[in-house]
Amino acid sequence: MTLKKITKMSTKSQISSELSESISNVLGKNVKILYKSLIRMESRGDKVDNRVLVVTSYRIFITTTKVPTRVDNGFHLMEIEALESKKANHLSITLIHEHKPVSILIGEEGSSEGVMNTMYALVAAFDDLFPNVAMEDIVSKVNLPFQLQPVTGTRKHSTCGDFSNQYAAMCDLCQTPFRAEVAWDIDTIYLAHDIRMLHLKDFDHLDQRDLIPLLIALQHNTWFTGVCGDGVRAGGEAWEALSRVLRCAAPPPQQLSWRAAALRHDHAARLGHALARARCPPAMHTIDFSQNHIEDKGAISILTGLANNPDGLRHIALSQCGLTGKSVSHLAAMLNDNPAHLSTLTHLDLSNNNLKDDVHNLYNFLAQPNVLTHLNLTNTETTLENMWGALLRGCAARLGALQLARNPWAAARRPRDPPPSFRQFFTAALALADLDFSYCKMPPDALKSLLLGLACNESAAGVKLSLAGALGSSQAAHVLESCVHGVRCLRELDLSDNSMELELSGIVRAIGKNHSITHLSLSKLTGKRSYAPPLIQALVHVLQEPDTALTSLDLSDCKLKADLYGLLNALGGARRLRSLDVGGNLAGDAGARLLAKALQCNCTLHTLHIDRNAFSIQGLTDIATALRRSVSVRRVEFPGCDAAAGGRAASERVAALWRDLHERLSNNSSGGQGACGSGRVRAVALERAWAGGEAAAALAAQAAAALPPAPLPAALERAAAAAHHLLHQYLQRCSEVFAAMGGSGSSGELVTLQCVRDALAPCSATLQDLLNEAVERLAISACESVDGGDNEPVSIADHDIPDLLTPISHSGATPLGCRRRERGLRRVRPKSVAEQQCASNEMLSLPPLHAEAADALAELPAHTLRHLVKGRPRRVKTRAPSRPITDQSQDIDEGLDEFWRACRTPPGSEEASRSLSARTLASRSLHSLTSLASATASPASPDQLPHSPTLRRDDTLYSVTSGESTPVLLECEVSRCKSSDNVGTRAALSTPPPSRSSDNVNTMGSMLRDHPLTPEGAEA
């Protein structure tokens, strides 16, 4: 039945046109009148007054019958609490806030036609307001002597269960202004994304009174299944509106989330009271009141209101609510009383509550076979050694996430051995995916049982294990090092906030042997920086292994400074790394320059995080310039902290750099037209350059610049046009067939060209990938052919032609062939001058990774970098060594005869030359004596004896000038002699200097007088 038929059957003729026009003028031209009827309204005693009943879209009005008319009474449809009929023509309407009902008589005595028409009008009005909801579910009490037939409304419903119209009706009920932006957001955004929970955070910019109609509109809406008020501090009226929704809603809400909203136990008590008095049985399956201090009173009230839920709860989150074991006992009793929870509850979060050990009732529930997939008992002061028996019996089949961080292992000071069920649970867990033991000071035996249990688990895969801050001793670190390589089910490992003093380098090398771990987190490491170099060396070793599985590394907030340079130098050779986070290490501009160099060599890195590294504008510019040449990087975190440190101008400049950069990087991620193909070829060029094939790398680099644009866009456009033409012809033929059968012959534009293009878009991406792979295979085959041509053996006929690639035995030159062979082995970039200038003494020096690399490093060019200060010529020393350095393995008298004979021989004779050679052999063993007498035996200048080893720069040379009675030391490399004789510096300094008495001077005087080069004036 429709409302038009009801209107025709009503006593419309009894209402004059003047009265109808007066009613329209009084109510307003915009008010839609659904039904009008003359009634008799009971007033005082048996007195009855003639009135007019007017039913509109949202309200019911009772007006006078005189012209001009006025409104005697009016109320909203949502204020009706009961509809009763005691007689055939009698109707009683009870309102929510009125004690006395509105009693009216419609039609003649004994006839129920007027009451039925009025009730049908009310049913149509409710159907216009709440589609697909029966009036009995809206009005609390409906008692009529006849059965109502379904009546359709008068309007077409909008999207989201006609929420906009319901919101407008509730604004009329609450006398608040209608916000068009709210209706637009619901009808557009929520519909487009199929959002079924009303998020009040989207409208918290409105006044608190504007939230009341928004909440009441959910009362009978069929689109939304719950409300989310996370972070919204609702006032008293808004909270009362929410309580009304929970009490009167039909259908009842299923989800309620109100996190971090500063709720107290009185709010929770009102909510629990509303749930207990709900008109319909509660169907709530998700509750989340985390981060609200509702305490035990509020939690018990809410749980009591949900106890009669026949379908059971699925998601319970009461984290950081100030709960104790009392609330957990009540929760466990509710879960045990309703067997439905064993098959419905999948998520239980009780973290950050002081539960201690009052959770035995909860263990009884967990010990029964259940479907729990997420259990969070983080920071609950619960001892861990007591729960594994219950978890093994009831949760081993489905539990996927187990978070037990910041809990003690045992109540006793000296922990006992872990129970057998501890290891058995990790062996038997079938769906385990997330394990969190952060900051749990587990004993080494428990850690060993955990790792061995996971190693024996053949069902779990892709497990994430967090041991952040959990390695409390070197013994635990040793256990992890010895067991982690055999745990094949691990995918991610978090070792953050541990001390570097626990020999993490050994753990990292053991992780490198595990071919299932793809992500390693070492952020916020503590300890002395002296332990960082071995750790960085181990990371470089693991990342450059050809068979490593590590693709993601987090090394943030470690403040490594110059110690990070070794990793940045080796980043170009990390062939499998996809994601790197080195933020918060204060690497400086030197680190930015090294990172820029490495990014130009790496062809696998996708994601990069570099903020909080004290990069200046120049350093960020270097990185941005290098990233423009990258063939693989797709996402780079914007360095907001480093950009802000340079001021507003620097921030704007960095923002402009990053905008241009991301336009370039978008080609790496989107597979652009032709750009991705050249990127693949450039990646092949880098691979060949690392492998040492100069010709192949040059070929690939030139081919990447000369590749033609991909023909796919034009080809797909032609294909789309051809397909559109074909479909258009087909539809024309179909229209002719329908026209011949008597139907309409107009086909119209049923398929547009744009629709065909959109349909071919996925095909375009697939074809682009296929084309890229073909181009890459072509490039690889071309490079292999070039490498094969370079490696052909030299023919015998060309043996007279000098081979420039033959290794040369000279130590001062490095042949090109050796360099080509070494390039495939040396994946660590040589140290830069910038490193030495920024961190001279703190610079990390990494040894070679392999034995082959060590041999390659030994054959590098001799033109190495020298320290600027150490390269200066040393000052001329005016004093003799304080202590003679002798070789104890030889006789002290050896060579004395030759020495004195050489002192009496003229310098130009052959005997002098022979004695000079003999003296050279004994110069190192008798260093002090030679320093005393070499002034009489050495020539006047080093050029006279160019082949004499005593005149080289590295040997000792003495000279005696006129007017001096003691020898003068020109140059002496005492350090080499000391290292060869194993004589310590402190021992030499502790020995008293030799006596400088007149006897020694006289002895030297006699020696000098006998020397032929002594000037005549020296005797005086």
Coordinates of C-alpha atoms in Angstrom, one line a residue, residues 424-743:
Q424 CA 57.4 -27.4 23.0
F425 CA 55.1 -24.5 22.3
F426 CA 57.5 -22.9 19.8
T427 CA 58.0 -26.2 18.1
A428 CA 54.2 -26.9 17.8
A429 CA 53.0 -23.4 17.0
L430 CA 51.6 -23.7 13.4
A431 CA 50.7 -20.1 12.6
L432 CA 53.2 -18.1 14.6
A433 CA 54.2 -14.8 12.8
D434 CA 55.1 -12.2 15.4
L435 CA 57.1 -12.8 18.6
D436 CA 58.0 -9.9 20.9
F437 CA 60.3 -10.5 23.9
S438 CA 61.6 -6.9 24.0
Y439 CA 63.2 -5.9 27.3
C440 CA 62.6 -9.3 28.8
K441 CA 65.7 -10.3 30.7
M442 CA 65.4 -13.9 29.8
P443 CA 68.1 -16.2 31.2
P444 CA 70.4 -17.8 28.6
D445 CA 68.8 -21.2 29.0
A446 CA 65.4 -19.8 28.1
L447 CA 66.7 -17.9 25.1
K448 CA 68.4 -21.2 24.0
S449 CA 65.1 -23.1 24.4
L450 CA 63.3 -20.4 22.4
L451 CA 65.7 -20.5 19.5
L452 CA 65.9 -24.3 19.4
G453 CA 62.1 -24.6 19.5
L454 CA 61.8 -22.3 16.5
A455 CA 64.6 -24.2 14.8
C456 CA 62.6 -27.4 15.1
N457 CA 59.3 -25.7 13.9
E458 CA 58.7 -26.9 10.3
S459 CA 55.2 -25.3 10.0
A460 CA 55.9 -21.6 10.8
A461 CA 57.5 -19.3 8.2
G462 CA 58.1 -15.6 8.0
V463 CA 58.4 -15.1 11.8
K464 CA 59.3 -11.7 13.2
L465 CA 61.3 -12.0 16.4
S466 CA 62.0 -8.9 18.6
L467 CA 64.8 -9.1 21.1
A468 CA 65.3 -5.4 21.6
G469 CA 67.0 -4.7 24.8
A470 CA 66.8 -8.4 25.8
L471 CA 70.4 -9.4 25.6
G472 CA 71.4 -8.7 29.2
S473 CA 74.7 -10.6 29.2
S474 CA 77.5 -11.8 27.0
Q475 CA 76.4 -15.3 27.7
A476 CA 73.0 -14.6 26.1
A477 CA 74.7 -13.0 23.2
H478 CA 76.8 -16.1 22.7
V479 CA 73.7 -18.3 22.8
L480 CA 72.1 -16.1 20.1
E481 CA 75.3 -16.2 18.0
S482 CA 75.5 -20.0 18.2
C483 CA 71.8 -20.7 17.5
V484 CA 70.4 -18.1 15.2
H485 CA 71.9 -19.4 12.0
G486 CA 69.8 -22.6 12.3
V487 CA 66.4 -20.9 12.8
R488 CA 65.1 -21.1 9.3
C489 CA 61.6 -19.8 10.1
L490 CA 62.8 -16.3 11.0
R491 CA 62.2 -13.4 8.5
E492 CA 62.8 -10.3 10.6
L493 CA 65.0 -9.9 13.7
D494 CA 65.1 -6.9 15.9
L495 CA 68.2 -6.4 18.1
S496 CA 67.6 -2.7 18.8
D497 CA 68.7 -1.0 22.0
N498 CA 71.3 -3.5 22.9
S499 CA 74.9 -2.8 23.8
M500 CA 77.6 -3.0 21.2
E501 CA 79.9 -4.4 23.9
L502 CA 78.1 -7.7 23.7
E503 CA 80.1 -8.7 20.6
L504 CA 77.3 -8.0 18.2
S505 CA 79.7 -8.5 15.3
G506 CA 79.7 -12.3 15.8
I507 CA 75.9 -12.2 16.0
V508 CA 75.7 -10.3 12.7
R509 CA 78.1 -12.8 11.0
A510 CA 75.9 -15.7 12.3
I511 CA 72.8 -13.9 10.9
G512 CA 74.6 -13.7 7.5
K513 CA 74.7 -17.5 7.5
N514 CA 70.9 -17.7 8.0
H515 CA 69.3 -17.6 4.5
S516 CA 65.8 -16.7 5.7
I517 CA 66.3 -13.5 7.6
T518 CA 65.6 -10.6 5.3
H519 CA 65.3 -7.7 7.8
L520 CA 67.7 -6.8 10.6
S521 CA 67.2 -3.9 13.0
L522 CA 70.1 -2.5 15.0
S523 CA 68.7 0.9 15.9
K524 CA 69.5 2.7 19.1
L525 CA 72.6 0.7 19.9
T526 CA 74.4 1.7 23.1
G527 CA 77.9 1.3 24.3
K528 CA 81.3 2.7 23.6
R529 CA 82.1 3.7 20.0
S530 CA 85.3 1.6 20.1
Y531 CA 83.1 -1.4 19.6
A532 CA 81.5 0.0 16.5
P533 CA 84.3 -0.8 13.9
P534 CA 84.0 -4.6 14.3
L535 CA 80.2 -4.3 14.0
I536 CA 80.4 -2.3 10.8
Q537 CA 83.0 -4.7 9.4
A538 CA 80.6 -7.6 10.1
L539 CA 77.7 -5.8 8.4
V540 CA 79.9 -5.0 5.3
H541 CA 80.9 -8.7 5.2
V542 CA 77.3 -9.9 5.4
L543 CA 75.9 -7.4 2.9
Q544 CA 78.5 -8.2 0.3
E545 CA 78.1 -11.9 0.4
P546 CA 76.7 -13.1 -2.9
D547 CA 74.2 -15.5 -1.3
T548 CA 73.1 -13.2 1.5
A549 CA 69.3 -13.0 2.2
L550 CA 69.4 -9.7 4.0
T551 CA 67.5 -7.1 2.0
S552 CA 66.6 -4.6 4.7
L553 CA 68.8 -3.0 7.3
D554 CA 67.9 -0.5 10.1
L555 CA 70.8 1.2 11.7
S556 CA 69.1 4.4 12.8
D557 CA 69.8 6.5 15.9
C558 CA 73.1 4.8 16.7
K559 CA 75.2 8.1 16.5
L560 CA 78.0 6.3 14.8
K561 CA 79.4 9.4 13.2
A562 CA 82.6 8.6 11.3
D563 CA 82.3 4.9 12.1
L564 CA 79.4 4.8 9.5
Y565 CA 81.8 5.7 6.7
G566 CA 82.9 2.1 6.2
L567 CA 79.3 0.9 5.6
L568 CA 78.6 3.8 3.2
N569 CA 81.8 3.0 1.3
A570 CA 80.6 -0.6 0.9
L571 CA 77.1 0.3 0.0
G572 CA 77.8 0.2 -3.7
G573 CA 78.7 -3.5 -3.5
A574 CA 75.6 -4.5 -1.6
R575 CA 74.0 -6.4 -4.4
R576 CA 70.8 -7.5 -2.6
L577 CA 70.0 -4.6 -0.2
R578 CA 66.6 -3.1 -0.9
S579 CA 65.9 -0.8 2.2
L580 CA 68.4 1.1 4.3
D581 CA 67.8 3.3 7.3
V582 CA 70.9 5.3 8.5
G583 CA 69.1 8.2 10.1
G584 CA 70.2 9.7 13.4
N585 CA 73.9 8.8 13.0
L586 CA 75.4 12.4 12.6
A587 CA 77.5 11.4 9.6
G588 CA 78.0 15.0 8.4
D589 CA 78.8 16.2 5.0
A590 CA 81.6 13.7 4.6
G591 CA 79.1 10.9 5.0
A592 CA 76.8 12.6 2.5
R593 CA 79.5 12.7 -0.1
L594 CA 80.3 9.0 0.5
L595 CA 76.6 8.1 0.4
A596 CA 76.3 10.0 -2.9
K597 CA 79.1 8.1 -4.4
A598 CA 77.7 4.8 -3.3
L599 CA 74.2 5.5 -4.6
Q600 CA 75.6 6.0 -8.1
C601 CA 77.1 2.5 -8.0
N602 CA 74.2 0.6 -6.3
C603 CA 71.5 -0.8 -8.5
T604 CA 69.3 -2.6 -6.0
L605 CA 68.4 -0.1 -3.3
H606 CA 64.7 0.9 -3.3
T607 CA 64.1 2.8 0.0
L608 CA 66.5 5.1 1.8
H609 CA 66.1 7.0 5.2
I610 CA 68.8 9.6 5.8
D611 CA 67.4 12.2 8.2
R612 CA 69.0 13.5 11.4
N613 CA 72.6 13.1 10.1
A614 CA 73.7 16.7 10.4
F615 CA 73.7 17.2 6.6
S616 CA 74.1 20.7 5.4
I617 CA 72.6 22.1 2.2
Q618 CA 75.7 21.1 0.3
G619 CA 75.5 17.5 1.6
L620 CA 71.8 17.2 0.7
T621 CA 72.5 18.6 -2.7
D622 CA 75.2 16.0 -3.3
I623 CA 72.8 13.2 -2.3
A624 CA 70.0 14.7 -4.6
T625 CA 72.4 15.0 -7.5
A626 CA 73.5 11.4 -7.0
L627 CA 70.0 10.1 -6.7
R628 CA 69.1 11.6 -10.1
R629 CA 71.5 9.1 -11.6
S630 CA 70.1 6.2 -9.6
V631 CA 68.5 3.4 -11.5
S632 CA 66.8 1.7 -8.5
V633 CA 65.9 4.1 -5.7
R634 CA 62.1 4.7 -5.5
R635 CA 61.6 6.3 -2.2
V636 CA 63.8 8.7 -0.2
E637 CA 62.6 10.1 3.1
F638 CA 62.5 13.9 3.2
P639 CA 65.2 15.1 5.6
G640 CA 63.0 17.4 7.5
C641 CA 65.2 17.7 10.6
D642 CA 68.4 18.5 8.6
A643 CA 66.5 20.9 6.3
A644 CA 65.0 22.7 9.3
A645 CA 68.4 23.1 11.0
G646 CA 69.5 25.3 8.1
G647 CA 66.6 27.8 8.5
R648 CA 63.7 28.7 6.3
A649 CA 65.7 29.4 3.2
A650 CA 67.5 26.1 3.5
S651 CA 64.1 24.3 4.0
E652 CA 62.7 25.8 0.9
R653 CA 65.7 24.9 -1.2
V654 CA 65.8 21.3 0.1
A655 CA 62.0 21.0 -0.6
A656 CA 62.6 22.2 -4.2
L657 CA 65.4 19.7 -4.6
W658 CA 63.3 16.8 -3.3
R659 CA 60.3 17.7 -5.5
D660 CA 62.6 17.6 -8.6
L661 CA 64.1 14.4 -7.2
H662 CA 60.9 12.5 -6.8
E663 CA 59.8 13.4 -10.3
R664 CA 62.9 11.6 -11.4
L665 CA 62.5 8.7 -9.0
S666 CA 58.9 8.2 -10.1
N667 CA 60.3 6.6 -13.3
N668 CA 62.0 3.9 -11.2
S669 CA 58.8 2.9 -9.5
S670 CA 56.1 3.5 -12.2
G671 CA 57.9 1.6 -15.1
G672 CA 57.6 4.7 -17.3
Q673 CA 57.5 4.6 -21.1
G674 CA 61.0 3.7 -22.2
A675 CA 62.7 5.1 -19.1
C676 CA 62.4 1.8 -17.2
G677 CA 64.0 0.0 -20.1
S678 CA 67.0 2.3 -20.1
G679 CA 67.1 2.0 -16.3
R680 CA 67.4 -1.8 -16.6
V681 CA 70.3 -1.4 -19.1
R682 CA 72.0 1.1 -16.8
A683 CA 71.7 -1.5 -13.9
V684 CA 73.3 -4.0 -16.2
A685 CA 76.1 -1.5 -16.9
L686 CA 76.8 -1.2 -13.1
E687 CA 76.8 -4.9 -12.7
R688 CA 79.4 -5.3 -15.5
A689 CA 81.5 -2.5 -14.0
W690 CA 81.6 -4.3 -10.7
A691 CA 82.5 -7.6 -12.4
G692 CA 85.4 -5.9 -14.1
G693 CA 84.2 -5.9 -17.7
E694 CA 85.1 -2.4 -18.9
A695 CA 84.0 -3.1 -22.5
A696 CA 80.7 -4.6 -21.5
A697 CA 80.0 -1.7 -19.0
A698 CA 80.8 0.9 -21.7
L699 CA 78.6 -0.9 -24.2
A700 CA 75.6 -1.0 -21.8
A701 CA 76.1 2.6 -20.7
Q702 CA 76.2 3.8 -24.4
A703 CA 73.2 1.6 -25.2
A704 CA 71.2 3.0 -22.3
A705 CA 71.6 6.5 -23.7
A706 CA 70.8 5.5 -27.3
L707 CA 67.8 3.2 -26.7
P708 CA 64.8 4.2 -28.8
P709 CA 61.6 5.1 -27.0
A710 CA 59.2 2.3 -26.3
P711 CA 56.6 1.8 -29.0
L712 CA 53.9 0.7 -26.6
P713 CA 51.9 4.0 -26.1
A714 CA 51.3 4.5 -29.8
A715 CA 50.6 0.8 -30.4
L716 CA 48.1 0.6 -27.5
E717 CA 46.4 3.8 -28.7
R718 CA 46.0 2.2 -32.2
A719 CA 44.8 -1.0 -30.6
A720 CA 42.2 0.9 -28.4
A721 CA 40.9 2.7 -31.5
A722 CA 40.6 -0.5 -33.5
A723 CA 38.9 -2.3 -30.6
H724 CA 36.5 0.6 -30.1
H725 CA 35.6 0.6 -33.8
L726 CA 35.0 -3.1 -33.8
L727 CA 32.8 -2.9 -30.7
H728 CA 30.8 -0.1 -32.1
Q729 CA 30.2 -2.1 -35.3
Y730 CA 29.1 -5.1 -33.2
L731 CA 26.7 -3.0 -31.2
Q732 CA 25.2 -1.5 -34.3
R733 CA 24.5 -4.9 -35.6
C734 CA 23.0 -5.9 -32.3
S735 CA 20.7 -2.9 -32.4
E736 CA 19.5 -3.8 -35.9
V737 CA 18.6 -7.3 -34.6
F738 CA 16.6 -5.9 -31.7
A739 CA 14.9 -3.4 -34.0
A740 CA 13.9 -6.2 -36.4
M741 CA 12.2 -7.9 -33.4
G742 CA 10.2 -4.9 -32.5
G743 CA 12.4 -3.2 -29.9

